[in-house]
GROMACS .gro file of C-alpha atoms in nm:
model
  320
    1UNK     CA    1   0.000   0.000   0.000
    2UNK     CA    2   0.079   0.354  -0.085
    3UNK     CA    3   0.071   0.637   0.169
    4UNK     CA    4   0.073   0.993   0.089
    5UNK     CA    5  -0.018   1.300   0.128
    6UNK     CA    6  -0.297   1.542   0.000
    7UNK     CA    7  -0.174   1.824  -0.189
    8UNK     CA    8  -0.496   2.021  -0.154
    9UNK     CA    9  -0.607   2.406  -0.224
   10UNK     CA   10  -0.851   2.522  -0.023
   11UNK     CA   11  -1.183   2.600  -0.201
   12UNK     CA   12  -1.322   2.801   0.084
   13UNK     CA   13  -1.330   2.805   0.492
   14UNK     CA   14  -1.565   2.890   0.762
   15UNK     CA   15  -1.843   2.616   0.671
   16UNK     CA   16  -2.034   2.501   1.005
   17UNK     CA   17  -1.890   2.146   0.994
   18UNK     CA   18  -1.967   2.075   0.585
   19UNK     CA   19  -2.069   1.727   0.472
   20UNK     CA   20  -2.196   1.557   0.143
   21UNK     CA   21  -2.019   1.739  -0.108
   22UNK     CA   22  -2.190   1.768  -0.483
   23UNK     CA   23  -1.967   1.861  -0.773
   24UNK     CA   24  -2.197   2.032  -1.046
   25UNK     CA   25  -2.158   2.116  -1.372
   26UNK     CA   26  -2.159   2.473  -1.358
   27UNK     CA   27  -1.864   2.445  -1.161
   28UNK     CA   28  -1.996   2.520  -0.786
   29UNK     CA   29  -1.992   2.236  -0.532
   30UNK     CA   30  -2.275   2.209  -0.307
   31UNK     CA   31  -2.212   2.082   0.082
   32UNK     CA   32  -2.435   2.040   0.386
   33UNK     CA   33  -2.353   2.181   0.722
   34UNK     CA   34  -2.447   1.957   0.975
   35UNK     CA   35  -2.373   2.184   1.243
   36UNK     CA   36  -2.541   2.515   1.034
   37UNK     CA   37  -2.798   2.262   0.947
   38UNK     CA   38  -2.818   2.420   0.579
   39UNK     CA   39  -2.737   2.354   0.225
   40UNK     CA   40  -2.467   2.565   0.104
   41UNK     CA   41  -2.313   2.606  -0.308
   42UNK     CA   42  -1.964   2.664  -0.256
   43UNK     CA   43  -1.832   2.882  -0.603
   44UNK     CA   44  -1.495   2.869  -0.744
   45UNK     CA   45  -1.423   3.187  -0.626
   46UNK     CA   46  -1.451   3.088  -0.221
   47UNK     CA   47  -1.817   3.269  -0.254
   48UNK     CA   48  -2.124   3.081  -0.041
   49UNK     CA   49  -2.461   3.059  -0.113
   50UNK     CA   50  -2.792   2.953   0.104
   51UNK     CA   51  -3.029   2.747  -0.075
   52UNK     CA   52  -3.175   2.630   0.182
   53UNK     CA   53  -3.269   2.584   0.551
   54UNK     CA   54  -3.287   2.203   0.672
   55UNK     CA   55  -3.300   2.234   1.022
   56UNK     CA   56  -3.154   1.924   1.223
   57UNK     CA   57  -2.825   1.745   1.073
   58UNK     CA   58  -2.826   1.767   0.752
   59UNK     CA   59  -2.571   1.511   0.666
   60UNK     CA   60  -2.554   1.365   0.307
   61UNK     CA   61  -2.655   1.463  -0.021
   62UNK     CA   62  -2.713   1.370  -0.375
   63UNK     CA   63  -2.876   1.470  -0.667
   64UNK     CA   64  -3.198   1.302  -0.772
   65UNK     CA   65  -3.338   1.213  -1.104
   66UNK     CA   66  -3.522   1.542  -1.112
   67UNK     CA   67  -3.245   1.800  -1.062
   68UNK     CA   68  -3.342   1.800  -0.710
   69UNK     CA   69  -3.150   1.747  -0.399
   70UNK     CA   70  -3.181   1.491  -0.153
   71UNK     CA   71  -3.077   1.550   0.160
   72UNK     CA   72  -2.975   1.256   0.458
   73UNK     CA   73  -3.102   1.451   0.748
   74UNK     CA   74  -2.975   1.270   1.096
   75UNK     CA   75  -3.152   1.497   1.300
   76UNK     CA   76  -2.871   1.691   1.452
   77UNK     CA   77  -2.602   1.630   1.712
   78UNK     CA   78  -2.463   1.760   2.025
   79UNK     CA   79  -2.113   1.967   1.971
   80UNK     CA   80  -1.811   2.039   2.102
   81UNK     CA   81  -1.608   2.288   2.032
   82UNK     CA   82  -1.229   2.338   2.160
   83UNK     CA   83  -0.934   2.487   2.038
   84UNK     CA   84  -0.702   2.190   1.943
   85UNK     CA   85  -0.507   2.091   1.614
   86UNK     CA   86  -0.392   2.462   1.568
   87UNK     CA   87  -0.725   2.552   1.523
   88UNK     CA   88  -0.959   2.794   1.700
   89UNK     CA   89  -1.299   2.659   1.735
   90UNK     CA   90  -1.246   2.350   1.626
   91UNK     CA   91  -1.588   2.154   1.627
   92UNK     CA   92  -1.692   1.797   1.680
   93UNK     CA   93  -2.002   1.586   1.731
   94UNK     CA   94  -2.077   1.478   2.023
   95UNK     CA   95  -2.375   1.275   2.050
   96UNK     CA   96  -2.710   1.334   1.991
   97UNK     CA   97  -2.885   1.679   1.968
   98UNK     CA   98  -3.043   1.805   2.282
   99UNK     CA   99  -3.388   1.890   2.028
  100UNK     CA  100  -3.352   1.587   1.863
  101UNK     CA  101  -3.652   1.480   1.720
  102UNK     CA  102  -3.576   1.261   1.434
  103UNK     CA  103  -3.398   1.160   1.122
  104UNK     CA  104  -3.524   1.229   0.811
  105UNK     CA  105  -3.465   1.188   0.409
  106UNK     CA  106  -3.539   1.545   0.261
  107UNK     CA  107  -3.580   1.679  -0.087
  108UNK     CA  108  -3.476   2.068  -0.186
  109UNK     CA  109  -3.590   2.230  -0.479
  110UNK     CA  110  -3.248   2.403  -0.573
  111UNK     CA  111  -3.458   2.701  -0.790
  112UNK     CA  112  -3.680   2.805  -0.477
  113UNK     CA  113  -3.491   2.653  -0.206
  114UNK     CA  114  -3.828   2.445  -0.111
  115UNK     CA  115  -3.800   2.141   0.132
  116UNK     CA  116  -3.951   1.859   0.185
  117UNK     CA  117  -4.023   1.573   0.432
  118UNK     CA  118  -4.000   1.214   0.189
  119UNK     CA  119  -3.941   0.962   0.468
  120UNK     CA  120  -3.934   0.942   0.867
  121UNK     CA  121  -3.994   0.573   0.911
  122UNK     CA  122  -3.995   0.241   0.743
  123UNK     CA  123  -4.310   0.009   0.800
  124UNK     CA  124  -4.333   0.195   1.152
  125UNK     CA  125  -3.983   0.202   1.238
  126UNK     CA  126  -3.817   0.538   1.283
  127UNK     CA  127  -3.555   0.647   1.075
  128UNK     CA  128  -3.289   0.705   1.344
  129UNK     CA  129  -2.958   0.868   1.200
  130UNK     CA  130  -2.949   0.898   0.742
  131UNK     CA  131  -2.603   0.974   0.670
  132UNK     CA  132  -2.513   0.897   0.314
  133UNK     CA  133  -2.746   0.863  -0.019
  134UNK     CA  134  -2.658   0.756  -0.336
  135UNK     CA  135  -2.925   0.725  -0.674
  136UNK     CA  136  -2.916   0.428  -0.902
  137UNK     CA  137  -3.011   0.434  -1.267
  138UNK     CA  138  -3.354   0.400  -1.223
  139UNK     CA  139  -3.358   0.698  -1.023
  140UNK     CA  140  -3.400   0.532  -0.645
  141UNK     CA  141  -3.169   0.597  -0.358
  142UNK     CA  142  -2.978   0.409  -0.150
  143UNK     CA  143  -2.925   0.522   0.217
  144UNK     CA  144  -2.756   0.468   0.511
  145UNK     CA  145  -2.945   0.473   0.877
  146UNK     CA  146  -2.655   0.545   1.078
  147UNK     CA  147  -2.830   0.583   1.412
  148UNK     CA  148  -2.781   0.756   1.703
  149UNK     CA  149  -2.574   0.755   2.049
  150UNK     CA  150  -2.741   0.864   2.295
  151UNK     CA  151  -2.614   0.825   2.722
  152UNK     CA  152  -2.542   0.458   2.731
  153UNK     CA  153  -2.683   0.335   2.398
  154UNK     CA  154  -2.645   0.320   2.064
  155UNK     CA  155  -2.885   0.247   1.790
  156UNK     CA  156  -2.834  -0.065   1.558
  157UNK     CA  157  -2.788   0.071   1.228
  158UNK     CA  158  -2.961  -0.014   0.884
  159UNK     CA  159  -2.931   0.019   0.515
  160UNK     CA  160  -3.276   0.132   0.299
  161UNK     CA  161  -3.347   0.149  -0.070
  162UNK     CA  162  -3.606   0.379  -0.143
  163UNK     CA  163  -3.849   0.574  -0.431
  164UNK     CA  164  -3.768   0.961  -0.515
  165UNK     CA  165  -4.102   1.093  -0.539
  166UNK     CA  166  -4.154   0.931  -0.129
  167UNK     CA  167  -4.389   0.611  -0.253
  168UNK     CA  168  -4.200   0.330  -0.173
  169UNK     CA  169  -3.951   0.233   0.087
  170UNK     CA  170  -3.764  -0.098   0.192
  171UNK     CA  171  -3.554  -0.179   0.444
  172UNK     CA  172  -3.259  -0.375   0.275
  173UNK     CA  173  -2.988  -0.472   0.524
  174UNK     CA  174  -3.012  -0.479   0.931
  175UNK     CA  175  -2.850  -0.502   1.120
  176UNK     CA  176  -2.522  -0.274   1.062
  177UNK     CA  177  -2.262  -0.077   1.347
  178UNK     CA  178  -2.273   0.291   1.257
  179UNK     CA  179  -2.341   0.224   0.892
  180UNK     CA  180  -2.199   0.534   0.700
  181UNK     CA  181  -2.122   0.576   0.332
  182UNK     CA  182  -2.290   0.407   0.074
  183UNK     CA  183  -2.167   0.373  -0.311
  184UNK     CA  184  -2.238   0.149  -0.606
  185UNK     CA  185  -2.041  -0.007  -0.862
  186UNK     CA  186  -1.946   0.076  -1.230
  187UNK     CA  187  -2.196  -0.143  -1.317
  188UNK     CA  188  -2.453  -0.111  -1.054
  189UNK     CA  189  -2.437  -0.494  -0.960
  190UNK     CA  190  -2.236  -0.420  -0.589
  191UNK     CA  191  -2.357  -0.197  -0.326
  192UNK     CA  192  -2.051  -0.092  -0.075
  193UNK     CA  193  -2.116   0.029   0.257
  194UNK     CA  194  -1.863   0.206   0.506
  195UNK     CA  195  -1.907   0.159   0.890
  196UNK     CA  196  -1.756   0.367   1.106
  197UNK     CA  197  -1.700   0.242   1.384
  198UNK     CA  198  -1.550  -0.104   1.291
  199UNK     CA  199  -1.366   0.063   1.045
  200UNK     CA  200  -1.480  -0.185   0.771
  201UNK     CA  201  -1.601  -0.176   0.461
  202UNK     CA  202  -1.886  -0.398   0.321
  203UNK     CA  203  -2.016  -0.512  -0.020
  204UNK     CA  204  -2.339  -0.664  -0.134
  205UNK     CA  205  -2.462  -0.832  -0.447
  206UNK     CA  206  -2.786  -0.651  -0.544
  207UNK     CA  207  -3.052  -0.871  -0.678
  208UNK     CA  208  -3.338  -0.629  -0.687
  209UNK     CA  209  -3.516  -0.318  -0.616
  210UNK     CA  210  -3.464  -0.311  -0.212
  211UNK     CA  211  -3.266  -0.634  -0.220
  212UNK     CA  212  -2.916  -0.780  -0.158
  213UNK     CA  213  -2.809  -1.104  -0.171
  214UNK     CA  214  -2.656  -1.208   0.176
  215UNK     CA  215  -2.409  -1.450   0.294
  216UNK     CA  216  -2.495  -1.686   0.612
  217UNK     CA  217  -2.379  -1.633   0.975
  218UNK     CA  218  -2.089  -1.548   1.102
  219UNK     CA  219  -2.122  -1.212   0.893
  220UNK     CA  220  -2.304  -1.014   1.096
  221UNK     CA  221  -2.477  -0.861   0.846
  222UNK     CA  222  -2.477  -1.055   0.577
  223UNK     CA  223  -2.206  -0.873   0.387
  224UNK     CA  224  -1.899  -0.980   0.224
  225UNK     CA  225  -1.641  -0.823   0.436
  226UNK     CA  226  -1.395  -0.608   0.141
  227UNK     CA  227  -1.176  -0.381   0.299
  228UNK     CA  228  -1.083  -0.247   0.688
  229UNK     CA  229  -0.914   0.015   0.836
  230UNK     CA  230  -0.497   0.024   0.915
  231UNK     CA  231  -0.445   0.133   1.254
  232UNK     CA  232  -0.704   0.300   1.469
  233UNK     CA  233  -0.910   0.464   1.145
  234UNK     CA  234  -1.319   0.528   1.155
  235UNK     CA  235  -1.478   0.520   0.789
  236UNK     CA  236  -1.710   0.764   0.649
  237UNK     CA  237  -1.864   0.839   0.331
  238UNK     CA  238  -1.687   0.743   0.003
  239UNK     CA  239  -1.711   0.832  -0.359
  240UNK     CA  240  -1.599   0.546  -0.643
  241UNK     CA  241  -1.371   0.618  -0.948
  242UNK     CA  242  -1.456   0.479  -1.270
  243UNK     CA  243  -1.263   0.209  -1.295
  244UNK     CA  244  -1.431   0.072  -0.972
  245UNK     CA  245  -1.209   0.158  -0.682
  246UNK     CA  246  -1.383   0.254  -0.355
  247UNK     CA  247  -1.244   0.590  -0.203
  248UNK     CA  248  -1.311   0.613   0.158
  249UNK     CA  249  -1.307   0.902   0.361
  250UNK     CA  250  -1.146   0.869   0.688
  251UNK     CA  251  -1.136   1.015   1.053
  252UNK     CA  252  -0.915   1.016   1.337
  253UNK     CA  253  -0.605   0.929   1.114
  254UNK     CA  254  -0.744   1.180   0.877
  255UNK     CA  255  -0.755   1.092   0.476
  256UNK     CA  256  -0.848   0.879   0.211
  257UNK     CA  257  -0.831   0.532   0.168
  258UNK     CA  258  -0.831   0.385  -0.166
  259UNK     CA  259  -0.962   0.005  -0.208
  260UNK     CA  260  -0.941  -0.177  -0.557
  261UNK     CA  261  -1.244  -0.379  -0.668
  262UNK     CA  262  -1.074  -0.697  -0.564
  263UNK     CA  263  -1.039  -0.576  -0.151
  264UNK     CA  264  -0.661  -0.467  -0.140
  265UNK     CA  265  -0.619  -0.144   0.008
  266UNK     CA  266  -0.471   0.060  -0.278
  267UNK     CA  267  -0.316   0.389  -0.146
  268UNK     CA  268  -0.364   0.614   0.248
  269UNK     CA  269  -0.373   1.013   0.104
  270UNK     CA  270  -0.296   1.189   0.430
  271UNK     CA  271  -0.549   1.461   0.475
  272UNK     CA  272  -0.498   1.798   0.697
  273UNK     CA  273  -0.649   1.686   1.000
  274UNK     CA  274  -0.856   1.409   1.195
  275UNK     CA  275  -1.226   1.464   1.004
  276UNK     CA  276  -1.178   1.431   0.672
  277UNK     CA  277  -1.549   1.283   0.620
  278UNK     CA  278  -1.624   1.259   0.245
  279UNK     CA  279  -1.534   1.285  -0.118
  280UNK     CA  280  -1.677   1.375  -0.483
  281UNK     CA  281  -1.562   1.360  -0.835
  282UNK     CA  282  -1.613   1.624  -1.102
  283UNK     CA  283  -1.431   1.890  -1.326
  284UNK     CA  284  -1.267   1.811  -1.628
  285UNK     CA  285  -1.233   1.469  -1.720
  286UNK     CA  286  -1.365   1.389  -1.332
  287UNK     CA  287  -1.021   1.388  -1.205
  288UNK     CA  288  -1.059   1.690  -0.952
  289UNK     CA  289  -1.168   1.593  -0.596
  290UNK     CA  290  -1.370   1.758  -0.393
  291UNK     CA  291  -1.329   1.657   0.021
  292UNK     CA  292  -1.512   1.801   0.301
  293UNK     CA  293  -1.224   1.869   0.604
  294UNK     CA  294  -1.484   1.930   0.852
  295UNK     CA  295  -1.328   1.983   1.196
  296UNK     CA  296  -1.206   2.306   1.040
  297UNK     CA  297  -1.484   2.383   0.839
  298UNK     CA  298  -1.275   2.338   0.487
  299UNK     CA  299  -1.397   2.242   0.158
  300UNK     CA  300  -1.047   2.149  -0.020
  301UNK     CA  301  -0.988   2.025  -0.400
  302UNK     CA  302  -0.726   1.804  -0.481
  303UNK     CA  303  -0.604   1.679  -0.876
  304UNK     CA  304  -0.650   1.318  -0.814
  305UNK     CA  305  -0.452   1.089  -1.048
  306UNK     CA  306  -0.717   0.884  -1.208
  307UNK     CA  307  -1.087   0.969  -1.297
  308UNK     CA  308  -1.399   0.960  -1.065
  309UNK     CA  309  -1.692   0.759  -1.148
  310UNK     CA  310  -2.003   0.960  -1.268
  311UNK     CA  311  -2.330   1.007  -1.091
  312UNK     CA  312  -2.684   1.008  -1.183
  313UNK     CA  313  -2.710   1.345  -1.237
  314UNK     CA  314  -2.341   1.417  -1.403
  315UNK     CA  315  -2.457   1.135  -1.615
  316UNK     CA  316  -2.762   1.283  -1.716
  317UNK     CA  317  -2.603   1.639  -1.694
  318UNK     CA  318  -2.852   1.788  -1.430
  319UNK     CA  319  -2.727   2.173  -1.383
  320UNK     CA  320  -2.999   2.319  -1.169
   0.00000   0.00000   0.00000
């Protein structure tokens, strides 16, 4: 394995603790703040925008099959804030919010701003802690359930597949430790799912709408177990390239891992500092990253050295 590190340029600062980063075609980047609880387009120029108030934690994000974007809302978290890693104010979650009153999977209109409420449960069962969405080709998402620490307990996790327009929801994998960042395949056959507190990362056949195929005990989940962390490393979201490595975003040792298709663990990129928490593709020929440094508030771009894999919408050039 390769270790290295990031050389990064800073895109812009002062974001309240930015997540789910977007790469769009008009060259802006949109992020969430969990801690702002808003959606924010980031410009080339370091300029930020509000499009919208989500309340909560807004904590992943993707573009939909209809321009819009859909928003992993975990319902918000208790912070901390301290002045550590040469850095004044540095924030971290701590737990779950003091107002919490839910977890949610939201959908902005990105002309008006407009939000709304798609899912809160599943056949009854609260949605406890989204963290990470990603669409399909037929234009339903994937997402992560992380769930939710709270005193002495934490939630089991889950994984859902669900409809865009708010119709239809399944529950597709329980249960999961912290489940985090979800991603699919070249060819759509493999779902990949980060956890973060195991440090491990987890694939599934998918063998139809809402459904993976799963292996027998001992996996705990019925995964195929493809990758884990080196050292004391917690996994968070990821973003694929196209030719089918999975690029995980790490915290505590701070970076990106890089997993080939087969399991071995590719390349460590050292990032600045302990939460680097997720990673897009876009730009020319998709070989600029886009990574959320969110201790520090950062949204950095780095040249990476081999294309990204497209989206949904960069594949159906979305530009709203």
């Amino acid at each position: 394995m390769q270790e290295r590190k990031l050389d990064y340029r800073v895109v812009t600062e002062g974001l309240l603790f930015p997540e789910g980063p977007i790469a769009m075609d008009d060259g802006s980047v949109l992020v969430v703040e969990i801690k702002g609880g808003r959606l924010i387009r980031v410009w080339p120029d370091a300029r930020k925008q509000v499009v919208a108030e989500l309340g909560g934690g807004p904590n992943g994000a993707a573009i939909g099959p209809d321009g819009a974007c859909y928003v992993a809302n975990n319902g918000g978290f208790h912070w901390l804030t301290e002045d550590i890693f040469d850095t004044r104010g540095y924030m971290r979650p701590h737990g779950r919010a003091h107002d919490y009153a839910g977890g949610s999977i939201q959908r902005v209109d990105l002309e008006t701003g407009e939000v709304t409420t798609l899912y809160t449960h599943c056949d009854g069962v609260p949605i406890n802690g989204p963290n990470d969405i990603v669409f399909d080709a037929n234009g339903d998402m994937w997402f992560t359930d992380h769930g939710k620490t709270y005193g002495r307990v934490m939630d089991s996790g889950a994984v859902y597949h669900a409809a865009a327009d708010g119709s239809w929801i399944r529950q597709a994998i329980f249960p999961m430790v912290t489940p985090n960042g979800a991603g699919l395949s070249p060819d759509e056959r493999t779902l990949y799912v980060s956890e973060t507190e195991t440090g491990r990362l987890w694939r599934w056949p998918i063998s139809g709408r809402g459904e993976v195929s799963k292996q027998a005990w001992p996996s705990p989940n019925g995964g195929i177990l493809h990758g884990q962390a080196t050292g004391y490393q917690r996994f968070d979201s990821m973003a694929l390239e196209a030719n089918g490595n999975i690029c995980v975003a790490t915290l505590v040792t701070g970076g990106i891992s890089v997993f080939s298709p087969e399991g071995e663990k590719l390349e460590y990129w050292q990032g600045p500092e302990p939460y680097c928490t997720n990673i897009c593709f876009g730009g020319p020929a998709m070989k600029t990253a886009w990574i959320t440094v969110s201790g520090r508030g950062l949204l950095i771009a780095v040249d990476w050295p081999r294309p990204g894999l497209p989206l949904l919408h960069q594949r159906m050039g979305v530009t709203a």
